[in-house]
Amino acid sequence: MKEKRNKKILKNIIISIFIIVAVAIVAFIIWAKDSYKPAEEAKSVFNNQDIVEVTIDEFITFTPKDSKANKGFIFYPGGKVDPEAYSVLAQGIAEKGYLVVIVPMPLDLAVLSPNKASEVIEKYSYIDTWAIGGHSLGGVMASKFASENDKIKGLALYASYPSGDELKGKNIEVISIYGSNDGVADLEKVKSAQLSDKSSYFEIEGGNHAQFGNYGPQEGDNNASISPSEQVNEAIKYTVKMLEEI
């Protein structure tokens, strides 16, 4: 009798654990799928392909039409942000003659596929020189990839910083770009991050966290005192400068 009761208790415990785990998984998926969507400015890029051709398959690729690019830039989106939200930034960089590839991530979280850039490098094997970058969480994962891959010669961090000192001593051109009004990223950590010896910091006065993309306001962020286009154009300028130097 006691043995039957113990078995029943054990069975109930197992069922309870299963239910808790199942609910947690469903809750996580719902949370992860609730991503920031691209604003109209971002969507309009796909209707304007006079200078840059945009293709969407496993990646979102921006290819200059008037010149053959020999340098490429891989971009990791911020956490829970639709990758298309960065199309204005990508198009602006591509217009200067660079192949730009935005990498969609599982559940819009780069942490779930940090090495996905390897697939980009393999697919576009004609590119001689590669750089990588990312916004927020995407930048953390881009830093990790850059530190482990010799083919990456440049890294652009947008409101982001590496998780540790993995870039220290690396022969990588690094730029760290952040907005003075950022309310999401820890700016003290951004400014004090251990980067490579070839690194530069650029503060965008009046910029915030969300305006590196075009997806509207972000929870916890501060208001920007400049427009989204002004902030993105500054980010494009600094990124292109880095690409010219690698």
Coordinates of C-alpha atoms in Angstrom, one line a residue, residues 8-231:
K8 CA 1.6 7.7 -7.3
I9 CA 3.4 10.6 -5.6
L10 CA 6.5 10.1 -7.8
K11 CA 4.2 10.0 -10.9
N12 CA 2.5 13.2 -9.8
I13 CA 5.8 14.9 -9.3
I14 CA 7.1 13.8 -12.8
I15 CA 3.8 15.1 -14.4
S16 CA 4.1 18.4 -12.5
I17 CA 7.7 18.9 -13.6
F18 CA 6.8 18.1 -17.2
I19 CA 3.9 20.6 -17.1
I20 CA 6.2 23.3 -15.6
V21 CA 8.9 22.7 -18.2
A22 CA 6.3 22.7 -21.0
V23 CA 4.8 25.9 -19.8
A24 CA 8.2 27.5 -19.5
I25 CA 9.1 26.5 -23.0
V26 CA 5.9 27.9 -24.5
A27 CA 6.3 31.1 -22.5
F28 CA 9.8 31.5 -23.8
I29 CA 8.8 31.0 -27.4
I30 CA 6.0 33.5 -27.0
W31 CA 8.3 36.0 -25.4
A32 CA 11.0 35.4 -28.1
K33 CA 8.6 35.7 -31.0
D34 CA 7.3 39.1 -29.7
S35 CA 10.0 40.9 -31.6
Y36 CA 10.2 44.6 -32.6
K37 CA 9.0 44.9 -36.2
P38 CA 10.5 47.0 -38.9
A39 CA 9.1 50.5 -39.4
E40 CA 8.0 51.9 -42.8
E41 CA 11.4 53.4 -43.4
A42 CA 12.9 50.0 -43.2
K43 CA 10.3 48.4 -45.4
S44 CA 10.6 51.0 -48.1
V45 CA 14.2 49.9 -48.8
F46 CA 12.9 46.8 -50.5
N47 CA 11.0 49.0 -53.0
N48 CA 14.1 51.1 -53.9
Q49 CA 16.7 49.0 -55.5
D50 CA 18.2 51.4 -58.0
I51 CA 21.7 51.4 -56.5
V52 CA 21.6 48.3 -54.4
E53 CA 20.0 44.9 -55.1
V54 CA 18.3 43.3 -52.2
T55 CA 17.7 39.6 -52.0
I56 CA 16.0 37.7 -49.2
D57 CA 16.6 34.0 -48.7
E58 CA 18.3 32.5 -45.7
F59 CA 20.0 35.9 -45.4
I60 CA 19.1 39.5 -46.4
T61 CA 21.7 40.5 -48.8
F62 CA 22.5 44.0 -50.2
T63 CA 24.7 43.9 -53.3
P64 CA 26.0 47.1 -55.0
K65 CA 24.8 47.2 -58.7
D66 CA 27.5 49.5 -60.2
S67 CA 30.6 47.8 -58.8
K68 CA 31.9 44.3 -57.9
A69 CA 32.4 44.3 -54.1
N70 CA 35.5 42.7 -52.8
K71 CA 34.8 43.5 -49.1
G72 CA 31.8 42.2 -47.2
F73 CA 30.1 43.2 -43.9
I74 CA 28.0 40.7 -41.9
F75 CA 25.5 42.1 -39.5
Y76 CA 23.9 40.4 -36.4
P77 CA 20.6 42.0 -35.4
G78 CA 19.8 43.0 -31.8
G79 CA 17.9 40.7 -29.5
K80 CA 14.2 40.3 -30.3
V81 CA 14.5 42.7 -33.3
D82 CA 13.3 41.7 -36.7
P83 CA 16.4 41.7 -39.0
E84 CA 14.6 43.7 -41.7
A85 CA 14.6 46.7 -39.2
Y86 CA 18.3 47.2 -40.1
S87 CA 17.7 47.5 -43.8
V88 CA 18.3 51.3 -43.9
L89 CA 21.7 50.8 -42.2
A90 CA 22.6 47.9 -44.5
Q91 CA 21.5 49.7 -47.7
G92 CA 23.6 52.8 -46.8
I93 CA 26.7 50.8 -46.3
A94 CA 26.2 48.8 -49.5
E95 CA 25.7 52.0 -51.5
K96 CA 29.4 52.7 -50.8
G97 CA 30.4 49.6 -52.6
Y98 CA 30.3 46.8 -50.0
L99 CA 28.4 43.6 -49.9
V100 CA 26.2 43.7 -46.7
V101 CA 24.5 40.6 -45.3
I102 CA 22.0 40.7 -42.5
V103 CA 21.8 37.4 -40.7
P104 CA 18.3 36.4 -39.4
M105 CA 18.6 34.5 -36.1
P106 CA 16.5 31.7 -34.5
L107 CA 13.8 33.5 -32.5
D108 CA 15.5 36.7 -33.3
L109 CA 18.3 35.9 -30.8
A110 CA 21.9 35.9 -32.0
V111 CA 22.9 33.9 -28.9
L112 CA 21.1 30.9 -30.4
S113 CA 23.3 30.8 -33.5
P114 CA 26.5 32.8 -32.9
N115 CA 28.5 31.1 -35.7
K116 CA 26.0 31.7 -38.4
A117 CA 28.4 34.1 -40.1
S118 CA 30.4 31.1 -41.3
E119 CA 27.6 30.2 -43.6
V120 CA 27.7 33.7 -45.1
I121 CA 31.5 33.5 -45.7
E122 CA 31.1 30.2 -47.4
K123 CA 28.2 31.3 -49.6
Y124 CA 30.0 34.5 -50.8
S125 CA 33.4 33.0 -51.3
Y126 CA 34.4 35.7 -53.8
I127 CA 34.7 38.3 -51.1
D128 CA 38.4 38.9 -50.2
T129 CA 38.0 40.7 -46.9
W130 CA 35.3 40.4 -44.2
A131 CA 34.1 42.5 -41.4
I132 CA 31.3 41.8 -39.0
G133 CA 29.1 43.9 -36.7
G134 CA 26.1 43.8 -34.5
H135 CA 23.6 45.8 -32.5
S136 CA 23.3 45.2 -28.7
L137 CA 23.1 41.4 -28.2
G138 CA 24.0 40.9 -31.8
G139 CA 27.3 42.8 -31.2
V140 CA 28.2 40.6 -28.3
M141 CA 27.9 37.5 -30.5
A142 CA 29.6 39.2 -33.4
S143 CA 32.6 40.0 -31.1
K144 CA 32.8 36.3 -30.1
F145 CA 32.8 35.3 -33.8
A146 CA 35.4 37.9 -34.7
S147 CA 37.7 36.8 -31.9
E148 CA 37.6 33.1 -33.2
N149 CA 37.8 33.6 -37.0
D150 CA 41.0 34.9 -38.7
K151 CA 39.0 35.8 -41.8
I152 CA 37.3 38.7 -39.9
K153 CA 39.5 41.8 -40.2
G154 CA 37.0 44.4 -38.8
L155 CA 34.3 44.6 -36.2
A156 CA 31.6 47.3 -35.7
L157 CA 29.8 47.4 -32.3
Y158 CA 26.6 49.4 -32.2
A159 CA 25.6 50.1 -28.5
S160 CA 27.4 46.9 -27.6
Y161 CA 30.5 45.4 -26.1
P162 CA 32.2 41.9 -25.9
S163 CA 31.3 39.6 -23.1
G164 CA 34.9 39.5 -21.9
D165 CA 38.4 40.2 -23.1
E166 CA 38.3 38.0 -26.2
L167 CA 39.3 40.8 -28.5
K168 CA 42.4 41.8 -26.4
G169 CA 45.5 41.3 -28.5
K170 CA 43.6 40.5 -31.7
N171 CA 44.6 42.1 -35.0
I172 CA 41.2 43.4 -35.7
E173 CA 40.0 46.9 -36.6
V174 CA 37.3 47.6 -34.1
I175 CA 34.8 50.6 -33.9
S176 CA 32.4 51.1 -31.0
I177 CA 29.5 53.4 -31.8
Y178 CA 26.9 54.4 -29.2
G179 CA 24.3 57.1 -28.6
S180 CA 24.7 59.6 -25.8
N181 CA 21.0 59.1 -24.8
D182 CA 21.1 55.3 -24.7
G183 CA 18.9 53.9 -22.0
V184 CA 19.3 50.2 -22.7
A185 CA 23.0 49.5 -23.0
D186 CA 25.3 50.1 -20.0
L187 CA 27.3 52.9 -21.4
E188 CA 30.0 52.5 -18.7
K189 CA 30.6 49.0 -19.9
V190 CA 30.5 50.2 -23.6
K191 CA 33.1 52.8 -22.9
S192 CA 35.4 50.6 -20.8
A193 CA 35.2 47.4 -22.9
Q194 CA 38.4 45.6 -23.6
L195 CA 38.8 45.9 -27.3
S196 CA 41.7 45.3 -29.7
D197 CA 44.7 47.7 -29.9
K198 CA 43.2 48.9 -33.2
S199 CA 40.0 50.3 -31.8
S200 CA 38.1 53.6 -31.9
Y201 CA 35.0 54.9 -30.0
F202 CA 32.4 57.2 -31.6
E203 CA 29.6 58.8 -29.6
I204 CA 26.6 60.0 -31.5
E205 CA 25.3 63.0 -29.6
G206 CA 21.6 62.8 -29.0
G207 CA 21.3 59.2 -30.3
N208 CA 19.7 56.4 -28.3
H209 CA 19.7 52.6 -28.4
A210 CA 16.8 51.8 -30.8
Q211 CA 17.7 54.2 -33.6
F212 CA 20.5 52.1 -34.9
G213 CA 17.6 50.2 -36.5
N214 CA 14.2 51.4 -37.6
Y215 CA 11.7 49.6 -35.4
G216 CA 10.3 52.4 -33.2
P217 CA 10.8 53.0 -29.5
Q218 CA 12.3 50.3 -27.3
E219 CA 11.3 49.5 -23.8
G220 CA 13.7 51.1 -21.3
D221 CA 15.3 53.4 -23.8
N222 CA 15.6 57.2 -23.5
N223 CA 14.2 59.6 -26.1
A224 CA 16.7 60.6 -28.8
S225 CA 17.2 64.3 -29.6
I226 CA 18.1 63.5 -33.2
S227 CA 16.1 61.8 -35.9
P228 CA 16.5 58.1 -36.8
S229 CA 17.9 59.0 -40.2
E230 CA 20.5 61.2 -38.6
Q231 CA 21.7 58.5 -36.2

